[in-house]
Amino acid sequence: MYLQLPTELVKAIPVLDRLLAHGYEAVFVGGAVRDTILGLQVSDVDIATSATPHQVMGVFERVVPTGLQHGTVTVLYKQSSYEVTTYRTEGTYVDSRRPASVQFVNRLEDDLSRRDFTMNAMALTNEGEVLDPFFGYQHLLAKKLYAVGDPAQRFEEDALRMLRAIRFIACYELQPAPSVWRAITEHGSAIRLIAMERVQVELDKLLQAQKPDRAVGWLLASRLLLHVKEPLFPDINLPKANATEDLSALALLHCVDMRWAALLIIMQRTKEQTLASFRALRFAKKRAQEISAIVEVHELVMDHKKRSPQHVSQKTWVTIVISMGQAAIANWLQIAQLLQQNNQLILEKKEIKQYNEWFHAMPIYHMKQLDVNGNQLMAHFAKRPGAWINNLLYYLLQAVVCHEITNEYNELLRYAEMWRKEVDVSEQPIRYIQKQSE
Ligand code: ATP
Ligand code: MG
């Protein structure tokens, strides 16, 4: 069977041709072949060749020896780069995660046989001929995910393949072959051997699926997260694979971090639990903080509502806004609206609308926007720097956002004087103040 090659592959044909002209075999492999068949955008173009890495380096002028021990050389050609990997098989695996050795081989079919799923084990020639010894094309058309060989054995070799399986099922809307699903549910505990950083990468890709609700549904049904090295969400009531109704709002959010935030809110995680999960997944600190801030806004609103069933007062709301920052609030409002439309929140529509209005009506959002600064306060009171400055700035900010005073230098100073008479200026900073000064 022959296919029309997409531009990304057409552009790379000269790389194949150069290897062929030197007497080596060379074909496109992996995700690029799969995505071409499905008519999807091809991301990275991988090439497999019978040439050894040193032979590849002899054929091209611009090369980077990216992973010589695995047989991979990056070839730079025109504006693009291509990973060119020598046909190889993998020796015995150590700890369900890495082969002890790789052997270079001469036959393409042997190389394809080491790949995880039949749809990832096809090759395409420079003329667009599909080479498919494991029937990946048929499996793709039938929307089935099959392993190359015995899935239990393949997952035991490399446990990350189980998470990849969930991702492919979700992203390509496939059904797992019964053997694949059985192997995941029976051998899931091997996933504990996989580094949490790699779990993070897979989960991020999973959440970016066009139907993230379906992706999370399958993920929870697989129970893999209970077995990862640092188990995640052990106390979540696991829905069945198809019970994705509660998660349908996720698809309406476009950025992966917003999907994380919404998911954690739906799962009723606290900010602390969220941070703990992100620590386990080795998220970058800033990213973890930004997402958990959205979860914290939700927690704060819900806490207030528990104490008084009416909606949060304007004063409380603006206090939450100035402590959590504009970005977290705007993001939470967007998520809250979606969840509310889905009847997943105890908040009413008009309540969220009110928060939105109050939020947008605020004259300022941060101490830095006050018409007076710390130096001016120090000069005015002839006092040395200390925690009192932040305390006072926060007090002024609160008064401004609650519309008690205007954000105008003289008025702020008059109010500051009143504050000084009433409060011991060495008072400990309160929680909200620490946040603003971060
Ligand atoms: P995507 O790039 O969309 O994440 P992909 O299938 O291209 O998907 P890559 O990680 O780029 O995934 O890997 C390229 C190819 O290498 C795969 O298509 C597959 O053939 C093979 N491969 C990748 N990871 C594994 C693995 N853990 N076990 C076996 N084969 C793998
Ligand atoms: Mg790829």
Tab-separated table of C-alpha atoms and ligand atoms in Angstrom:
chain	number	residue	atom	x	y	z
A	1	MET	CA	0.000	0.000	0.000
A	2	TYR	CA	1.184	3.497	-0.873
A	3	LEU	CA	0.336	6.782	0.844
A	4	GLN	CA	0.636	10.392	-0.163
A	5	LEU	CA	3.330	11.836	2.088
A	6	PRO	CA	2.566	15.029	4.069
A	7	THR	CA	4.875	18.052	3.664
A	8	GLU	CA	6.835	17.303	6.850
A	9	LEU	CA	7.883	13.948	5.403
A	10	VAL	CA	8.364	15.224	1.842
A	11	LYS	CA	10.830	17.748	3.246
A	12	ALA	CA	12.772	14.883	4.855
A	13	ILE	CA	12.944	12.661	1.748
A	14	PRO	CA	16.404	14.004	0.773
A	15	VAL	CA	17.708	12.657	4.114
A	16	LEU	CA	16.428	9.163	3.268
A	17	ASP	CA	17.711	9.503	-0.308
A	18	ARG	CA	21.188	10.424	0.840
A	19	LEU	CA	21.381	7.273	3.003
A	20	LEU	CA	19.941	5.140	0.185
A	21	ALA	CA	22.503	6.569	-2.265
A	22	HIS	CA	25.249	5.365	0.075
A	23	GLY	CA	23.832	1.852	-0.073
A	24	TYR	CA	22.002	1.843	3.264
A	25	GLU	CA	18.318	1.262	3.977
A	26	ALA	CA	16.362	4.180	5.452
A	27	VAL	CA	12.654	4.655	6.268
A	28	PHE	CA	10.342	6.840	8.307
A	29	VAL	CA	9.144	5.162	11.516
A	30	GLY	CA	7.123	5.716	14.696
A	31	GLY	CA	4.589	8.435	15.367
A	32	ALA	CA	5.125	10.149	12.009
A	33	VAL	CA	3.899	7.060	10.127
A	34	ARG	CA	0.953	6.584	12.447
A	35	ASP	CA	-0.081	10.235	12.200
A	36	THR	CA	0.296	10.257	8.396
A	37	ILE	CA	-2.108	7.324	8.140
A	38	LEU	CA	-4.574	9.113	10.382
A	39	GLY	CA	-4.208	12.350	8.431
A	40	LEU	CA	-3.013	14.158	11.570
A	41	GLN	CA	-0.340	16.796	11.934
A	42	VAL	CA	3.066	15.071	12.024
A	43	SER	CA	5.174	16.352	14.915
A	44	ASP	CA	8.625	14.755	15.081
A	45	VAL	CA	10.009	12.873	12.091
A	46	ASP	CA	11.997	9.789	13.109
A	47	ILE	CA	14.101	7.833	10.643
A	48	ALA	CA	15.397	4.271	10.995
A	49	THR	CA	18.378	3.068	8.992
A	50	SER	CA	20.621	0.055	8.494
A	51	ALA	CA	23.662	2.385	8.707
A	52	THR	CA	25.542	2.431	12.025
A	53	PRO	CA	25.676	5.772	13.860
A	54	HIS	CA	29.243	6.372	12.644
A	55	GLN	CA	28.226	5.609	9.082
A	56	VAL	CA	25.344	8.093	9.432
A	57	MET	CA	27.807	10.681	10.705
A	58	GLY	CA	29.967	10.027	7.649
A	59	VAL	CA	27.077	10.728	5.278
A	60	PHE	CA	25.867	14.113	6.585
A	61	GLU	CA	27.712	17.359	7.177
A	62	ARG	CA	25.735	18.613	10.154
A	63	VAL	CA	25.089	15.982	12.833
A	64	VAL	CA	24.754	15.861	16.608
A	65	PRO	CA	25.658	12.558	18.312
A	66	THR	CA	22.574	12.684	20.557
A	67	GLY	CA	22.495	9.103	21.801
A	68	LEU	CA	25.248	7.094	20.206
A	69	GLN	CA	24.939	4.203	22.653
A	70	HIS	CA	21.278	3.800	21.576
A	71	GLY	CA	22.177	4.294	17.939
A	72	THR	CA	20.694	7.776	17.556
A	73	VAL	CA	22.239	10.639	15.637
A	74	THR	CA	20.435	13.926	15.033
A	75	VAL	CA	20.825	15.074	11.454
A	76	LEU	CA	20.381	18.771	10.753
A	77	TYR	CA	19.072	19.325	7.271
A	78	LYS	CA	17.932	22.707	5.958
A	79	GLN	CA	15.884	24.247	8.810
A	80	SER	CA	14.873	20.921	10.381
A	81	SER	CA	16.403	18.232	12.540
A	82	TYR	CA	15.763	14.502	12.284
A	83	GLU	CA	16.542	11.699	14.688
A	84	VAL	CA	18.194	8.947	12.670
A	85	THR	CA	18.421	5.683	14.602
A	86	THR	CA	20.172	2.511	13.550
A	87	TYR	CA	17.969	-0.597	13.296
A	88	ARG	CA	18.270	-2.184	16.696
A	89	THR	CA	16.803	-4.669	19.086
A	90	GLU	CA	16.952	-4.425	22.828
A	91	GLY	CA	18.575	-6.941	25.151
A	92	THR	CA	17.077	-8.080	28.411
A	93	TYR	CA	15.428	-5.379	30.467
A	94	VAL	CA	16.477	-4.281	33.928
A	95	ASP	CA	13.838	-3.189	36.458
A	96	SER	CA	10.986	-2.830	33.962
A	97	ARG	CA	12.426	0.346	32.572
A	98	ARG	CA	15.571	0.054	30.518
A	99	PRO	CA	17.269	-2.482	28.318
A	100	ALA	CA	20.637	-3.676	29.642
A	101	SER	CA	22.028	-3.333	26.128
A	102	VAL	CA	20.986	-2.658	22.554
A	103	GLN	CA	22.145	-4.599	19.506
A	104	PHE	CA	22.316	-3.093	16.067
A	105	VAL	CA	20.642	-5.341	13.506
A	106	ASN	CA	20.316	-5.465	9.727
A	107	ARG	CA	16.618	-6.155	9.299
A	108	LEU	CA	13.939	-3.468	9.572
A	109	GLU	CA	11.433	-6.024	10.815
A	110	ASP	CA	13.586	-6.779	13.847
A	111	ASP	CA	13.695	-3.079	14.645
A	112	LEU	CA	9.925	-2.754	14.292
A	113	SER	CA	9.406	-5.757	16.578
A	114	ARG	CA	10.946	-3.897	19.580
A	115	ARG	CA	8.369	-1.115	19.323
A	116	ASP	CA	5.465	-0.958	21.767
A	117	PHE	CA	2.210	-0.995	19.792
A	118	THR	CA	1.414	-2.227	16.301
A	119	MET	CA	0.334	1.254	15.206
A	120	ASN	CA	3.786	2.526	16.214
A	121	ALA	CA	5.570	-0.359	14.478
A	122	MET	CA	5.029	0.628	10.846
A	123	ALA	CA	7.502	2.168	8.425
A	124	LEU	CA	7.118	4.388	5.356
A	125	THR	CA	9.555	4.454	2.434
A	126	ASN	CA	10.627	7.526	0.473
A	127	GLU	CA	8.017	6.542	-2.125
A	128	GLY	CA	5.221	6.353	0.436
A	129	GLU	CA	5.012	2.550	0.672
A	130	VAL	CA	3.754	1.340	4.061
A	131	LEU	CA	5.767	-1.536	5.556
A	132	ASP	CA	3.625	-3.107	8.211
A	133	PRO	CA	4.612	-6.593	9.412
A	134	PHE	CA	2.400	-6.415	12.534
A	135	PHE	CA	-0.843	-5.217	10.922
A	136	GLY	CA	-0.820	-1.856	12.622
A	137	TYR	CA	-2.773	-0.281	9.769
A	138	GLN	CA	-5.685	-2.698	10.155
A	139	HIS	CA	-5.648	-2.239	13.920
A	140	LEU	CA	-5.742	1.522	13.490
A	141	LEU	CA	-8.691	1.314	11.110
A	142	ALA	CA	-10.476	-0.945	13.610
A	143	LYS	CA	-9.590	1.612	16.320
A	144	LYS	CA	-7.895	-1.035	18.434
A	145	LEU	CA	-4.680	-0.783	20.375
A	146	TYR	CA	-2.586	-3.952	20.082
A	147	ALA	CA	0.859	-4.568	21.519
A	148	VAL	CA	3.626	-5.940	19.348
A	149	GLY	CA	3.817	-9.457	20.781
A	150	ASP	CA	2.619	-10.406	24.244
A	151	PRO	CA	1.498	-7.247	26.080
A	152	ALA	CA	2.228	-8.682	29.534
A	153	GLN	CA	5.806	-9.353	28.540
A	154	ARG	CA	6.178	-6.007	26.789
A	155	PHE	CA	4.863	-4.127	29.847
A	156	GLU	CA	7.126	-6.106	32.100
A	157	GLU	CA	10.101	-5.051	29.951
A	158	ASP	CA	9.143	-1.384	30.153
A	159	ALA	CA	6.313	-0.399	32.458
A	160	LEU	CA	6.022	3.107	30.981
A	161	ARG	CA	4.353	1.458	27.995
A	162	MET	CA	1.223	1.033	30.132
A	163	LEU	CA	0.889	4.788	30.560
A	164	ARG	CA	1.653	5.226	26.879
A	165	ALA	CA	-1.152	2.772	26.173
A	166	ILE	CA	-3.618	4.879	28.147
A	167	ARG	CA	-2.441	7.983	26.279
A	168	PHE	CA	-2.847	6.359	22.867
A	169	ILE	CA	-6.276	4.971	23.801
A	170	ALA	CA	-7.302	8.462	24.870
A	171	CYS	CA	-5.670	10.578	22.174
A	172	TYR	CA	-6.583	8.361	19.240
A	173	GLU	CA	-9.940	7.246	20.608
A	174	LEU	CA	-9.057	3.570	20.507
A	175	GLN	CA	-10.294	0.597	22.453
A	176	PRO	CA	-7.569	-1.486	24.031
A	177	ALA	CA	-7.352	-5.051	22.767
A	178	PRO	CA	-8.562	-7.314	25.606
A	179	SER	CA	-5.032	-8.678	26.027
A	180	VAL	CA	-3.673	-5.149	26.437
A	181	TRP	CA	-6.253	-4.138	29.025
A	182	ARG	CA	-5.819	-7.383	30.944
A	183	ALA	CA	-2.062	-6.903	31.033
A	184	ILE	CA	-2.447	-3.340	32.342
A	185	THR	CA	-4.811	-4.350	35.106
A	186	GLU	CA	-2.742	-7.398	36.053
A	187	HIS	CA	0.755	-5.934	35.791
A	188	GLY	CA	0.005	-2.341	36.784
A	189	SER	CA	2.175	-2.483	39.877
A	190	ALA	CA	5.326	-2.543	37.701
A	191	ILE	CA	4.731	1.165	37.053
A	192	ARG	CA	6.316	1.844	40.490
A	193	LEU	CA	9.724	1.392	38.848
A	194	ILE	CA	9.218	4.358	36.526
A	195	ALA	CA	10.685	7.731	37.516
A	196	MET	CA	8.013	10.227	38.528
A	197	GLU	CA	9.399	12.767	36.035
A	198	ARG	CA	8.451	10.411	33.210
A	199	VAL	CA	5.014	9.882	34.742
A	200	GLN	CA	4.592	13.670	34.728
A	201	VAL	CA	5.419	13.888	31.018
A	202	GLU	CA	2.892	11.166	30.160
A	203	LEU	CA	0.147	12.664	32.344
A	204	ASP	CA	0.643	16.064	30.744
A	205	LYS	CA	0.302	14.540	27.289
A	206	LEU	CA	-2.741	12.607	28.453
A	207	LEU	CA	-4.458	15.726	29.759
A	208	GLN	CA	-3.813	17.445	26.437
A	209	ALA	CA	-5.915	14.859	24.618
A	210	GLN	CA	-8.795	16.236	22.599
A	211	LYS	CA	-11.086	14.399	24.987
A	212	PRO	CA	-9.337	14.765	28.336
A	213	ASP	CA	-12.417	13.460	30.152
A	214	ARG	CA	-12.066	10.177	28.326
A	215	ALA	CA	-8.328	10.155	28.998
A	216	VAL	CA	-8.750	10.657	32.735
A	217	GLY	CA	-11.575	8.109	32.786
A	218	TRP	CA	-9.302	5.445	31.309
A	219	LEU	CA	-6.426	6.489	33.522
A	220	LEU	CA	-8.486	6.125	36.686
A	221	ALA	CA	-9.988	2.865	35.503
A	222	SER	CA	-6.487	1.481	34.886
A	223	ARG	CA	-5.608	2.184	38.543
A	224	LEU	CA	-2.041	2.895	37.447
A	225	LEU	CA	-1.814	6.019	39.587
A	226	LEU	CA	-2.248	3.906	42.687
A	227	HIS	CA	0.914	2.007	41.781
A	228	VAL	CA	3.284	4.769	40.716
A	229	LYS	CA	6.377	5.208	42.904
A	230	GLU	CA	4.660	7.978	44.886
A	231	PRO	CA	0.968	7.031	44.634
A	232	LEU	CA	-1.431	9.730	43.479
A	233	PHE	CA	-5.059	10.243	44.494
A	234	PRO	CA	-5.304	7.004	46.532
A	235	ASP	CA	-8.542	8.138	48.166
A	236	ILE	CA	-10.391	9.054	44.975
A	237	ASN	CA	-13.471	7.068	44.230
A	238	LEU	CA	-12.483	5.553	40.928
A	239	PRO	CA	-15.129	5.900	38.251
A	240	LYS	CA	-15.551	3.292	35.557
A	241	ALA	CA	-13.737	3.901	32.287
A	242	ASN	CA	-16.844	5.343	30.702
A	243	ALA	CA	-18.053	7.382	33.685
A	244	THR	CA	-16.625	10.601	32.320
A	245	GLU	CA	-19.647	12.839	32.654
A	246	ASP	CA	-18.219	14.581	35.705
A	247	LEU	CA	-15.069	15.387	33.796
A	248	SER	CA	-16.659	16.781	30.665
A	249	ALA	CA	-15.814	20.387	31.605
A	250	LEU	CA	-12.119	19.595	31.097
A	251	ALA	CA	-12.484	19.553	27.321
A	252	LEU	CA	-13.712	23.148	27.343
A	253	LEU	CA	-10.427	24.357	28.826
A	254	HIS	CA	-7.595	24.720	26.369
A	255	CYS	CA	-4.512	25.020	28.480
A	256	VAL	CA	-3.177	21.918	30.175
A	257	ASP	CA	-2.579	23.680	33.498
A	258	MET	CA	-6.203	24.847	33.591
A	259	ARG	CA	-7.219	21.244	32.993
A	260	TRP	CA	-5.051	20.175	35.920
A	261	ALA	CA	-6.655	22.819	38.139
A	262	ALA	CA	-10.185	21.853	37.108
A	263	LEU	CA	-9.445	18.165	37.581
A	264	LEU	CA	-8.141	18.717	41.097
A	265	ILE	CA	-11.143	20.891	41.940
A	266	ILE	CA	-13.499	18.211	40.614
A	267	MET	CA	-11.623	15.659	42.714
A	268	GLN	CA	-12.137	17.979	45.703
A	269	ARG	CA	-8.443	18.233	46.467
A	270	THR	CA	-7.221	20.854	48.902
A	271	LYS	CA	-4.349	23.164	48.080
A	272	GLU	CA	-2.045	21.110	50.315
A	273	GLN	CA	-3.050	17.841	48.660
A	274	THR	CA	-2.547	19.476	45.267
A	275	LEU	CA	0.940	20.642	46.175
A	276	ALA	CA	1.790	17.197	47.526
A	277	SER	CA	0.696	15.559	44.248
A	278	PHE	CA	2.736	18.043	42.222
A	279	ARG	CA	5.764	17.468	44.429
A	280	ALA	CA	5.386	13.747	43.808
A	281	LEU	CA	5.195	14.387	40.071
A	282	ARG	CA	8.253	16.688	40.241
A	283	PHE	CA	6.422	19.669	38.776
A	284	ALA	CA	8.481	22.860	38.516
A	285	LYS	CA	7.830	24.927	41.633
A	286	LYS	CA	6.354	27.933	39.853
A	287	ARG	CA	3.981	25.794	37.821
A	288	ALA	CA	2.861	23.876	40.926
A	289	GLN	CA	2.217	27.138	42.747
A	290	GLU	CA	0.223	28.674	39.924
A	291	ILE	CA	-2.083	25.681	39.596
A	292	SER	CA	-2.467	25.145	43.321
A	293	ALA	CA	-3.358	28.840	43.745
A	294	ILE	CA	-6.457	28.209	41.608
A	295	VAL	CA	-7.338	25.205	43.761
A	296	GLU	CA	-6.785	27.335	46.865
A	297	VAL	CA	-9.208	30.014	45.650
A	298	HIS	CA	-11.802	27.285	45.378
A	299	GLU	CA	-10.967	26.010	48.832
A	300	LEU	CA	-11.238	29.507	50.349
A	301	VAL	CA	-14.606	30.197	48.716
A	302	MET	CA	-15.957	26.825	49.815
A	303	ASP	CA	-14.661	27.332	53.370
A	304	HIS	CA	-16.448	30.656	53.613
A	305	LYS	CA	-19.601	29.119	52.257
A	306	LYS	CA	-19.454	26.343	54.794
A	307	ARG	CA	-19.428	28.943	57.548
A	308	SER	CA	-22.197	31.058	56.028
A	309	PRO	CA	-24.377	29.457	53.365
A	310	GLN	CA	-25.093	32.818	51.718
A	311	HIS	CA	-22.613	33.912	49.179
A	312	VAL	CA	-19.288	35.318	50.236
A	313	SER	CA	-19.499	39.027	51.102
A	314	GLN	CA	-17.844	41.609	48.893
A	315	LYS	CA	-15.308	42.346	51.607
A	316	THR	CA	-14.345	38.699	51.964
A	317	TRP	CA	-14.212	38.253	48.220
A	318	VAL	CA	-11.880	41.178	47.566
A	319	THR	CA	-9.700	39.977	50.421
A	320	ILE	CA	-9.431	36.622	48.679
A	321	VAL	CA	-8.649	38.412	45.425
A	322	ILE	CA	-5.827	40.506	46.829
A	323	SER	CA	-4.328	37.575	48.684
A	324	MET	CA	-4.445	35.150	45.753
A	325	GLY	CA	-3.678	37.508	42.870
A	326	GLN	CA	-5.499	38.386	39.676
A	327	ALA	CA	-4.387	35.425	37.574
A	328	ALA	CA	-5.555	32.744	40.023
A	329	ILE	CA	-8.889	34.501	40.450
A	330	ALA	CA	-9.541	34.963	36.731
A	331	ASN	CA	-8.670	31.299	36.133
A	332	TRP	CA	-10.839	30.090	38.993
A	333	LEU	CA	-13.790	32.158	37.744
A	334	GLN	CA	-13.471	30.546	34.320
A	335	ILE	CA	-13.369	27.043	35.800
A	336	ALA	CA	-16.156	27.774	38.278
A	337	GLN	CA	-18.417	28.962	35.449
A	338	LEU	CA	-17.843	25.763	33.493
A	339	LEU	CA	-18.369	23.509	36.480
A	340	GLN	CA	-21.461	25.435	37.457
A	341	GLN	CA	-22.961	24.951	33.992
A	342	ASN	CA	-22.338	21.256	34.500
A	343	ASN	CA	-24.136	21.329	37.858
A	344	GLN	CA	-20.951	20.330	39.595
A	345	LEU	CA	-20.720	23.168	42.067
A	346	ILE	CA	-22.838	24.168	45.001
A	347	LEU	CA	-22.382	27.739	43.758
A	348	GLU	CA	-25.202	29.361	41.867
A	349	LYS	CA	-24.853	31.082	38.532
A	350	LYS	CA	-25.743	34.486	39.909
A	351	GLU	CA	-23.235	34.066	42.677
A	352	ILE	CA	-20.340	33.513	40.275
A	353	LYS	CA	-21.595	36.442	38.197
A	354	GLN	CA	-21.485	38.613	41.298
A	355	TYR	CA	-17.885	37.558	42.093
A	356	ASN	CA	-16.970	38.338	38.506
A	357	GLU	CA	-18.486	41.819	38.718
A	358	TRP	CA	-16.828	42.616	42.035
A	359	PHE	CA	-13.534	41.349	40.675
A	360	HIS	CA	-13.663	43.544	37.583
A	361	ALA	CA	-14.877	46.568	39.556
A	362	MET	CA	-11.835	46.571	41.839
A	363	PRO	CA	-9.831	49.792	41.414
A	364	ILE	CA	-6.505	48.019	42.029
A	365	TYR	CA	-5.316	44.488	42.829
A	366	HIS	CA	-1.874	44.826	44.358
A	367	MET	CA	-0.022	46.901	46.961
A	368	LYS	CA	2.364	48.053	44.243
A	369	GLN	CA	-0.548	49.879	42.620
A	370	LEU	CA	-1.155	52.035	45.706
A	371	ASP	CA	-0.465	55.746	45.309
A	372	VAL	CA	1.903	55.524	48.267
A	373	ASN	CA	4.924	53.283	48.735
A	374	GLY	CA	6.986	51.926	51.627
A	375	ASN	CA	9.669	54.622	51.408
A	376	GLN	CA	7.090	57.374	51.560
A	377	LEU	CA	5.474	55.768	54.603
A	378	MET	CA	8.851	55.446	56.328
A	379	ALA	CA	9.603	59.098	55.651
A	380	HIS	CA	6.166	60.203	56.773
A	381	PHE	CA	6.299	58.349	60.092
A	382	ALA	CA	10.084	58.737	60.504
A	383	LYS	CA	10.254	55.064	61.319
A	384	ARG	CA	12.760	52.378	60.439
A	385	PRO	CA	11.843	49.641	57.987
A	386	GLY	CA	10.135	46.555	59.353
A	387	ALA	CA	7.143	44.297	59.023
A	388	TRP	CA	4.902	47.277	59.813
A	389	ILE	CA	5.320	48.586	56.259
A	390	ASN	CA	3.769	45.535	54.648
A	391	ASN	CA	1.090	45.435	57.319
A	392	LEU	CA	0.194	49.017	56.662
A	393	LEU	CA	0.293	48.732	52.864
A	394	TYR	CA	-1.950	45.725	53.048
A	395	TYR	CA	-4.352	47.589	55.335
A	396	LEU	CA	-4.462	50.459	52.852
A	397	LEU	CA	-4.977	48.111	49.937
A	398	GLN	CA	-7.864	46.466	51.718
A	399	ALA	CA	-9.481	49.838	52.386
A	400	VAL	CA	-9.076	50.884	48.752
A	401	VAL	CA	-10.474	47.673	47.259
A	402	CYS	CA	-13.407	47.790	49.678
A	403	HIS	CA	-14.080	51.336	48.422
A	404	GLU	CA	-13.612	52.804	51.914
A	405	ILE	CA	-11.037	55.297	50.648
A	406	THR	CA	-9.756	56.321	47.241
A	407	ASN	CA	-6.298	55.462	45.992
A	408	GLU	CA	-4.948	58.967	46.406
A	409	TYR	CA	-1.746	59.926	48.227
A	410	ASN	CA	-3.133	62.349	50.830
A	411	GLU	CA	-6.130	60.231	51.624
A	412	LEU	CA	-3.943	57.152	52.012
A	413	LEU	CA	-1.671	59.011	54.439
A	414	ARG	CA	-4.623	60.255	56.502
A	415	TYR	CA	-5.905	56.712	56.743
A	416	ALA	CA	-2.425	55.448	57.598
A	417	GLU	CA	-2.240	57.840	60.537
A	418	MET	CA	-5.526	56.556	61.863
A	419	TRP	CA	-4.229	53.036	61.605
A	420	ARG	CA	-1.065	53.936	63.478
A	421	LYS	CA	-3.012	55.313	66.386
A	422	GLU	CA	-5.063	52.157	66.669
A	423	VAL	CA	-2.568	49.398	66.042
A	424	ASP	CA	0.767	48.453	67.459
A	425	VAL	CA	2.943	48.934	64.400
A	426	SER	CA	5.213	46.045	65.286
A	427	GLU	CA	2.312	43.645	65.037
A	428	GLN	CA	2.945	40.313	63.316
A	429	PRO	CA	2.068	40.305	59.634
A	430	ILE	CA	-1.038	38.367	58.858
A	431	ARG	CA	-1.137	35.590	56.321
A	432	TYR	CA	-2.511	37.603	53.420
A	433	ILE	CA	0.197	40.205	53.739
A	434	GLN	CA	2.977	37.672	53.394
A	435	LYS	CA	1.503	36.552	50.095
A	436	GLN	CA	1.352	39.994	48.565
A	437	SER	CA	4.934	40.776	49.424
A	438	GLU	CA	6.252	37.567	47.810
B	1	ATP	P1	4.433	11.148	20.253
B	1	ATP	O1	5.679	11.672	19.591
B	1	ATP	O2	3.163	11.621	19.669
B	1	ATP	O3	4.503	11.239	21.731
B	1	ATP	P2	5.432	8.624	19.381
B	1	ATP	O4	4.788	7.293	19.156
B	1	ATP	O5	6.100	9.253	18.210
B	1	ATP	O6	4.347	9.569	19.981
B	1	ATP	P3	7.967	8.804	20.642
B	1	ATP	O7	8.281	8.840	22.100
B	1	ATP	O8	8.296	9.961	19.777
B	1	ATP	O9	6.433	8.444	20.547
B	1	ATP	O10	8.675	7.494	20.087
B	1	ATP	C1	8.829	7.209	18.707
B	1	ATP	C2	8.624	5.730	18.476
B	1	ATP	O11	9.547	4.960	19.252
B	1	ATP	C3	7.255	5.202	18.862
B	1	ATP	O12	6.297	5.387	17.856
B	1	ATP	C4	7.546	3.739	19.097
B	1	ATP	O13	7.672	3.054	17.886
B	1	ATP	C5	8.919	3.783	19.736
B	1	ATP	N1	8.842	3.879	21.202
B	1	ATP	C6	8.836	4.981	21.957
B	1	ATP	N2	8.776	4.697	23.267
B	1	ATP	C7	8.751	3.356	23.339
B	1	ATP	C8	8.706	2.424	24.408
B	1	ATP	N3	8.674	2.836	25.684
B	1	ATP	N4	8.702	1.109	24.110
B	1	ATP	C9	8.763	0.685	22.827
B	1	ATP	N5	8.782	1.495	21.780
B	1	ATP	C10	8.794	2.821	22.015
B	2	MG	MG	7.122	10.993	18.261
